[in-house]
Short mmCIF file of C-alpha atoms and ligand atoms in Angstrom, two decimals:
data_model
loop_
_atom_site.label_atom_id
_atom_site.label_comp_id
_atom_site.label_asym_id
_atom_site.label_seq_id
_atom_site.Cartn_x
_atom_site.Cartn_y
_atom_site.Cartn_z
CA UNK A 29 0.00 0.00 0.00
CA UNK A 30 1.43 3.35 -0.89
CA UNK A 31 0.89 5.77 2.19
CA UNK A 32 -2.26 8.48 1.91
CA UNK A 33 -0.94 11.92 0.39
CA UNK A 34 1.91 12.78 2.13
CA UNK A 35 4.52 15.86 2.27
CA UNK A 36 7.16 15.70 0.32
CA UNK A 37 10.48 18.53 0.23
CA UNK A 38 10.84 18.45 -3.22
CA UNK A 39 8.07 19.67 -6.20
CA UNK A 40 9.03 20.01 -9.28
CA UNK A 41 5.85 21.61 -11.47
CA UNK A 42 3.89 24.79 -10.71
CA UNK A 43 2.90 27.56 -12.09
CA UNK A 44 3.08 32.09 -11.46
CA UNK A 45 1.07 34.91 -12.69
CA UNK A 46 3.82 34.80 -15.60
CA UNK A 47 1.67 32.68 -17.10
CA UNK A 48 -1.64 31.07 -15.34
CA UNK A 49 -1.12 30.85 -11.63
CA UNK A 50 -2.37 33.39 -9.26
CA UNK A 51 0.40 33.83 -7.10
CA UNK A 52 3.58 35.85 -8.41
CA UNK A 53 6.62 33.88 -8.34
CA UNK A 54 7.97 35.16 -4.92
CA UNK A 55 4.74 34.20 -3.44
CA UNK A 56 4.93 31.07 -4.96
CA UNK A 57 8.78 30.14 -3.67
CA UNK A 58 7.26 31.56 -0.03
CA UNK A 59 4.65 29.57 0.20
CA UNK A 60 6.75 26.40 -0.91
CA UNK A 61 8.86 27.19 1.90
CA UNK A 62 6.61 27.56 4.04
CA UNK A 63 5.03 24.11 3.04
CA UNK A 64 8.16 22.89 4.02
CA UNK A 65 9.42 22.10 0.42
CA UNK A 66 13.22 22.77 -0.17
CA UNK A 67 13.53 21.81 -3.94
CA UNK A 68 11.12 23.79 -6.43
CA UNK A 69 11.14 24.05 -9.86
CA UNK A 70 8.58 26.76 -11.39
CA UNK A 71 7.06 25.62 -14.58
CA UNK A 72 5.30 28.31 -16.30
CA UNK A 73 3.60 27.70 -19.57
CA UNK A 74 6.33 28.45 -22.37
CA UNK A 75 8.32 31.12 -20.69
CA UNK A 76 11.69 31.43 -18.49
CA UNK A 77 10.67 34.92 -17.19
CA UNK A 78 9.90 33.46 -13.76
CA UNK A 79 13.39 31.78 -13.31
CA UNK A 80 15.19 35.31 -11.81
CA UNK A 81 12.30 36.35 -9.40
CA UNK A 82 12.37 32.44 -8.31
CA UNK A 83 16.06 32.27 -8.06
CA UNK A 84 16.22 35.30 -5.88
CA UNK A 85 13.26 34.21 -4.20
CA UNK A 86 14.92 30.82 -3.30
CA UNK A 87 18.02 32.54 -2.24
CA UNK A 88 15.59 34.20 0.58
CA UNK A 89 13.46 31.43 1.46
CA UNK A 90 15.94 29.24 1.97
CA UNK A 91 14.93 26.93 -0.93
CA UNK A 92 16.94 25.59 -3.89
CA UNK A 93 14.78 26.57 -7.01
CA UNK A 94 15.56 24.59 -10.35
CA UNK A 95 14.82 26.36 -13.35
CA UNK A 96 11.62 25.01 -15.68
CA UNK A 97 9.62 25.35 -17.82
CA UNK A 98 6.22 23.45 -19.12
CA UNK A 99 6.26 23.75 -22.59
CA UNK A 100 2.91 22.76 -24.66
CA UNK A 101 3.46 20.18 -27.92
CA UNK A 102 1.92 18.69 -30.69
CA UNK A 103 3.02 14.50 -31.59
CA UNK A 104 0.91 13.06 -33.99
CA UNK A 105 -1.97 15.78 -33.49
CA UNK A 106 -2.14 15.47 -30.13
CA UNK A 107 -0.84 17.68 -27.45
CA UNK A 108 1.31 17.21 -24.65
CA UNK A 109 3.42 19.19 -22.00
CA UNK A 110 7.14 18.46 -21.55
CA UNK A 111 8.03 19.74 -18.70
CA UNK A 112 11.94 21.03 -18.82
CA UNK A 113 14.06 21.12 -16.04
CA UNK A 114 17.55 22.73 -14.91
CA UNK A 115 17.68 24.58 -18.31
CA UNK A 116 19.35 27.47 -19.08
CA UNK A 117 17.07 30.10 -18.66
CA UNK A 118 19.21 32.38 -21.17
CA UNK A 119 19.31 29.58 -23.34
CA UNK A 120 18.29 31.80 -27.23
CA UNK A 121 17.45 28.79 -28.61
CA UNK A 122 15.11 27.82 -26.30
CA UNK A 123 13.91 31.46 -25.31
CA UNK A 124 12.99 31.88 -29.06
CA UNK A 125 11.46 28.59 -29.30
CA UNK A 126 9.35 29.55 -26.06
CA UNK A 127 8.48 32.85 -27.97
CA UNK A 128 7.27 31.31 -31.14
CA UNK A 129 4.40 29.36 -28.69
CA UNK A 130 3.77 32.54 -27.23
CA UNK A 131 2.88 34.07 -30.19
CA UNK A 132 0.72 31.05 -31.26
CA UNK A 133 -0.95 31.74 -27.85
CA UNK A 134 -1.44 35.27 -28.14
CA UNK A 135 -3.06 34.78 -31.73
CA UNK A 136 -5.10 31.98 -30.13
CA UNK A 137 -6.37 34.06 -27.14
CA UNK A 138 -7.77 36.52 -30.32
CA UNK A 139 -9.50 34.09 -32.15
CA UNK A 140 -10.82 32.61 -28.89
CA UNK A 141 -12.46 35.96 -28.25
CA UNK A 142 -13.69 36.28 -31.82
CA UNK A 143 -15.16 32.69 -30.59
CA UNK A 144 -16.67 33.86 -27.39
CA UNK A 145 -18.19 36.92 -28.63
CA UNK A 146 -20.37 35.30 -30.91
CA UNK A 147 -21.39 33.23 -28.41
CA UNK A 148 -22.74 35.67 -26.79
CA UNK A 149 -19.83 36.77 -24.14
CA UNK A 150 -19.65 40.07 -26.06
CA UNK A 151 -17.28 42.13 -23.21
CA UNK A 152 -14.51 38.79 -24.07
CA UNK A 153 -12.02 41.01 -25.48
CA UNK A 154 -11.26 42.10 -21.76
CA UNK A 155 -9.57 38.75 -21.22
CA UNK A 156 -6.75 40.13 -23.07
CA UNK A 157 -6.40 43.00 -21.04
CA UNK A 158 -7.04 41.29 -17.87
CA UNK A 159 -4.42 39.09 -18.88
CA UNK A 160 -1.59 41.89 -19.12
CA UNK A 161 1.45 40.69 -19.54
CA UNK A 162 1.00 36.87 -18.50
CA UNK A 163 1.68 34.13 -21.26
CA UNK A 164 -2.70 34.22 -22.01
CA UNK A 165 -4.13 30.58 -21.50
CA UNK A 166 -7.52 28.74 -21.48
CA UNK A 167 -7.47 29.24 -17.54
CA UNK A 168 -7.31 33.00 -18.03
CA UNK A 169 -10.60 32.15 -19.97
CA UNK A 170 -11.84 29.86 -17.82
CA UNK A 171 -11.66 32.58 -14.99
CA UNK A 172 -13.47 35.20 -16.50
CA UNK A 173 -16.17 33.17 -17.78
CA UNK A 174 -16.90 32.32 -14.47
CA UNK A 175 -15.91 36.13 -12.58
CA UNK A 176 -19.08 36.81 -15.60
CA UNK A 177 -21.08 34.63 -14.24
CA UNK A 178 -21.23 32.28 -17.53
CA UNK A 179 -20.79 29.77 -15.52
CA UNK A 180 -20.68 28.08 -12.25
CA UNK A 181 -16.96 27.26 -12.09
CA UNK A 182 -13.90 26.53 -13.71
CA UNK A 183 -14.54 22.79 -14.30
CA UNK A 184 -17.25 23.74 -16.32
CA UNK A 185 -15.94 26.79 -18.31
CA UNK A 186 -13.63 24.20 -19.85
CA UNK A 187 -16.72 21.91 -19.97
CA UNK A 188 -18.73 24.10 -21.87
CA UNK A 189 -16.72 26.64 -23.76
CA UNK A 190 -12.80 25.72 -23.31
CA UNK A 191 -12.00 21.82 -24.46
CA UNK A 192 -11.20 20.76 -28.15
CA UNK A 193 -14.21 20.92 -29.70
CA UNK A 194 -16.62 23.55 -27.58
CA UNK A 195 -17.45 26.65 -28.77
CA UNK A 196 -14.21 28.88 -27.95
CA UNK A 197 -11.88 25.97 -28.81
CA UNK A 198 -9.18 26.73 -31.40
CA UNK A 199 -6.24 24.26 -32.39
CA UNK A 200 -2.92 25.52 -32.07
CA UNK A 201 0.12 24.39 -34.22
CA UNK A 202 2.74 23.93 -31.04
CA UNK A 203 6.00 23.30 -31.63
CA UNK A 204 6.82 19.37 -32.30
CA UNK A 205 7.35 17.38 -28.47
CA UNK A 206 10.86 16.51 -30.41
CA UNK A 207 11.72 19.86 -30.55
CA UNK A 208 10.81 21.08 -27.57
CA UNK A 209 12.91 17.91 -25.88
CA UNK A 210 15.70 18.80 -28.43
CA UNK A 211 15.59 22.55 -27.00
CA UNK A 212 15.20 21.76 -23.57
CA UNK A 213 18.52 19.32 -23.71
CA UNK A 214 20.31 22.26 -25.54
CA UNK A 215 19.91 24.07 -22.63
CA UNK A 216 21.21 21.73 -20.66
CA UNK A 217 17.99 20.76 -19.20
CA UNK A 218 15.81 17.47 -18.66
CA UNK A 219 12.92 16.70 -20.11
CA UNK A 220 9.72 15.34 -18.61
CA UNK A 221 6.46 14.28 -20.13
CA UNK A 222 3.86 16.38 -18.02
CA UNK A 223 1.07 14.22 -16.29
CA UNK A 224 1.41 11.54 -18.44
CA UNK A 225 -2.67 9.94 -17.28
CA UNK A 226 -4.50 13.77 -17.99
CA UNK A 227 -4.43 13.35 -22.09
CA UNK A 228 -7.43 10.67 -22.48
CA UNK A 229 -4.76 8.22 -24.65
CA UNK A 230 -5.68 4.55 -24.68
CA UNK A 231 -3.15 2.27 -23.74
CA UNK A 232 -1.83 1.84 -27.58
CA UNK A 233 -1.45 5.28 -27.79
CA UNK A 234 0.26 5.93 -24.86
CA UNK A 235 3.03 3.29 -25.95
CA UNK A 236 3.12 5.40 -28.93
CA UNK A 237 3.92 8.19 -27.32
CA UNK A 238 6.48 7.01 -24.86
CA UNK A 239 8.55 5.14 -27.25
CA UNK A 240 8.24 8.68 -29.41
CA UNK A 241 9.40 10.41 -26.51
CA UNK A 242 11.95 8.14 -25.08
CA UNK A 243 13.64 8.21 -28.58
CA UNK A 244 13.32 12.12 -28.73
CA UNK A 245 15.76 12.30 -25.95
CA UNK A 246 13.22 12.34 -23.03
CA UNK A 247 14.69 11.87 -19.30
CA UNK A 248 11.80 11.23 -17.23
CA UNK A 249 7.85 11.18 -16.60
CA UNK A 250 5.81 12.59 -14.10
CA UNK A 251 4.75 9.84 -11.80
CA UNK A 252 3.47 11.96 -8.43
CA UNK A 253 1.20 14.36 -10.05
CA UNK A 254 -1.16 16.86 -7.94
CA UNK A 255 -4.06 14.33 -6.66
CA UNK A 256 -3.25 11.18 -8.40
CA UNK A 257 -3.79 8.51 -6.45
CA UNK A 258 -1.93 5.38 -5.57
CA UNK A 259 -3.10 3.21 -8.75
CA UNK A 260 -2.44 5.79 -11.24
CA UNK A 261 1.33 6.10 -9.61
CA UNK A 262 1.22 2.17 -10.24
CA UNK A 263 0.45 2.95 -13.76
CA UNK A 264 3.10 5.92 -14.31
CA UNK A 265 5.57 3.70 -12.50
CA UNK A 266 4.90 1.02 -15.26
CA UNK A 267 5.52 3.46 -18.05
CA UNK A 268 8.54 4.63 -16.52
CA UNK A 269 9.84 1.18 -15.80
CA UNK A 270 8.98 -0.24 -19.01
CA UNK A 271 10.27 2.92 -21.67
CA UNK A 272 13.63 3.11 -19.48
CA UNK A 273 12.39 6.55 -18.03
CA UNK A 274 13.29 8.25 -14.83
CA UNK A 275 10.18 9.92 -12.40
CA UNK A 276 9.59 12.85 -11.76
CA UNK A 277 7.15 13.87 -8.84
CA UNK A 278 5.36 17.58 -9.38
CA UNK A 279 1.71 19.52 -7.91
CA UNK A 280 0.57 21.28 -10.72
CA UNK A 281 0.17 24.27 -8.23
CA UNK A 282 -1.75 27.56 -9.67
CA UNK A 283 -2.80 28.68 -6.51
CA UNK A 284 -4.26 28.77 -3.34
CA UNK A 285 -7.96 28.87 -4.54
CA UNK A 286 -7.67 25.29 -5.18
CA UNK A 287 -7.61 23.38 -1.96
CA UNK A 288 -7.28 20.08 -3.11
CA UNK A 289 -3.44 20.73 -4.78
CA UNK A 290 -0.56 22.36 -2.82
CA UNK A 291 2.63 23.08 -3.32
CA UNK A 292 4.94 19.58 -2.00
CA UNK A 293 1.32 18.06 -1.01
CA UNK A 294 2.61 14.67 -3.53
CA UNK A 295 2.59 10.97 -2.39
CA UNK A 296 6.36 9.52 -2.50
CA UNK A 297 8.18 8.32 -5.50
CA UNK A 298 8.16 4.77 -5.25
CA UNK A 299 11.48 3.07 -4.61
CA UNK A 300 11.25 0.99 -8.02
CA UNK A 301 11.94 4.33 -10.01
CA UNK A 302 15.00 6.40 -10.60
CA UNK A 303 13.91 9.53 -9.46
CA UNK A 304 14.91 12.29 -12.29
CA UNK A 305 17.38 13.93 -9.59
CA UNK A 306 19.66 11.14 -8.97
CA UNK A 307 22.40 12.68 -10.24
CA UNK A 308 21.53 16.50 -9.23
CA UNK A 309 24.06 18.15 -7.16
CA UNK A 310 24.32 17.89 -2.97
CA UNK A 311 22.11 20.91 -2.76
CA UNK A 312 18.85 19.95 -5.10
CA UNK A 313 18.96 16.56 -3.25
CA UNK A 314 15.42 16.05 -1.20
CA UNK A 315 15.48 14.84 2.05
CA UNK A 316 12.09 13.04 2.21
P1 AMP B 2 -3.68 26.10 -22.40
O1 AMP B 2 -2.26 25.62 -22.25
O2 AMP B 2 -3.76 27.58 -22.60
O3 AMP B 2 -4.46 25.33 -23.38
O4 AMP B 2 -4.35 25.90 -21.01
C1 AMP B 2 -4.11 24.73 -20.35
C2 AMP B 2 -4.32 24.96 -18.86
O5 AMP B 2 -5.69 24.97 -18.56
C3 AMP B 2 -3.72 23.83 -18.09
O6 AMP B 2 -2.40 24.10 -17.74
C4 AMP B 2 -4.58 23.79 -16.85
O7 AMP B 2 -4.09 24.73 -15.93
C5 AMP B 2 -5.92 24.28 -17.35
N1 AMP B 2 -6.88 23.21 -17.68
C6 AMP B 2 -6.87 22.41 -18.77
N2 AMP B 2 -7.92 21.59 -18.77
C7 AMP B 2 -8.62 21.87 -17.65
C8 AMP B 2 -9.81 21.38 -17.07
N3 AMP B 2 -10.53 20.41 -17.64
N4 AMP B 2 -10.22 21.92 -15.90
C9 AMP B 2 -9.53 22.90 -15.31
N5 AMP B 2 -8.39 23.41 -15.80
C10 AMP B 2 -7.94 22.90 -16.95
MN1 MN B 3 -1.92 25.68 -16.30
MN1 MN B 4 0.06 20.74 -18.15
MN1 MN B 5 1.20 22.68 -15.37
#
């Protein structure tokens, strides 16, 4: 039996107002600290411009923070995050890759509010601005839809307006996963496939994907995820074991408003996987 959800010093996927959290990445590195968590990579969608506030941050708090990134993919038609780890966050190659999603994001957020407004949510232009300077996602959506009243929550903004196929959905040509992997180990970085049980695959597909992935370069996949519970770890650990992949543990954190993820709140690694910091230095070593 694995134990219930547990505390663990080391989390390794969450997210800052730089792109759809709600904390700003100070507050974020402060509250991992105080959650007792010691190792903390930020992973904001396609951008670096976290990694300087969360250094310093780190350097306050008393917490080692690894530079990340969650970048968003296309394989085959279908998306996936890769989640990169101790990159370089001055990395140009990377930083312009990062930039070219942004821009497919930014063009997406228009045509989502093209989308929205015939729909009938005629003020959704103000997404944009409410956005600022944050890399715009389906969550900034998602948020206003429901400040609007549209609809009752979150769950079903995506539900109703947000996932492929509703109303406001609109594809977007991501970069390839192998070249975000082949970016991310440019930098110097690791790559991990993002909660590897959220994309709906079947099993065949999933095989697909992880023999893709594993042959693009791919370190590690994310085995602990925010809630998961002990037999989806069992079925993570399987991937991992079986496609020669390290684990990675991470919360998904985008803020406080959602009770049920916290930052280091992750169920151990089980013993059976190489955990993707094995060979980090001393200092981005957890303790538990
Ligand atoms: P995007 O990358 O802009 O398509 O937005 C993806 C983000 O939306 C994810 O990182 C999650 O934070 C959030 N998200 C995706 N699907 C859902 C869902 N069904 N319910 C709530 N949040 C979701
Ligand atoms: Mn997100
Ligand atoms: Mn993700
Ligand atoms: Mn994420």
């Amino acid at each position: 039996m694995q134990p219930a959800v547990t505390r663990l010093d080391i989390d390794l996927h969450c997210h800052s107002t730089v792109s759809d959290g709600t904390l700003p990445p100070a507050a974020v590195v402060e509250r991992a600290a105080a959650q007792g968590v010691r190792v903390l990579a930020l992973t904001d969608h396609d951008t670096l411009a976290s990694a300087g506030s969360a250094l310093e941050a780190g350097a306050a708090a008393g917490v080692a923070v690894v530079p990340g990134v969650e970048i968003s993919t296309l394989w085959q038609g279908r998306e996936l995050h890769v989640v990169g780890l101790r990159v370089d966050p001055a990395d140009t190659a990377l930083l312009r890759a990062l930039e070219q999603n942004r821009g497919r994001r930014r063009a997406r957020a228009g045509r989502m509010a093209d989308k929205l407004i015939r729909s009938g949510v005629t003020e959704a232009r103000e997404v944009l601005e409410q956005a600022g300077d944050a890399v715009p996602t389906r969550t900034h959506f998602a948020r206003f839809l429901h400040d609007r009243g549209y609809v009752n929550d979150v769950q079903q903004a995506f539900d109703r307006y947000l996932k492929r196929g509703k109303r406001a959905w609109v594809g977007v040509d991501w970069m390839s996963m192998e070249q975000a992997v082949g970016r991310i180990r440019a930098a110097g970085g690791q790559a991990v496939l993002a909660h590897p049980l959220a994309y709906g695959m079947t099993g065949a597909w999933m095989r697909r994907v992880l023999t893709a992935f594993r042959e693009a370069g791919g370190a590690a996949v994310e085995v602990c995820c925010g809630n998961t519970g002990p037999q989806r770890i069992q079925t993570a650990v399987g991937y991992a074991l079986r496609y020669g992949l390290m684990g990675s543990v991470g919360s998904d954190f985008h803020g406080p408003e959602n009770p049920w993820i916290e930052l280091g709140r992750l169920r151990p690694l089980p013993a059976t996987v190489a955990p993707i910091w094995r060979d980090w230095p001393a200092d981005l070593q957890p303790l538990c």
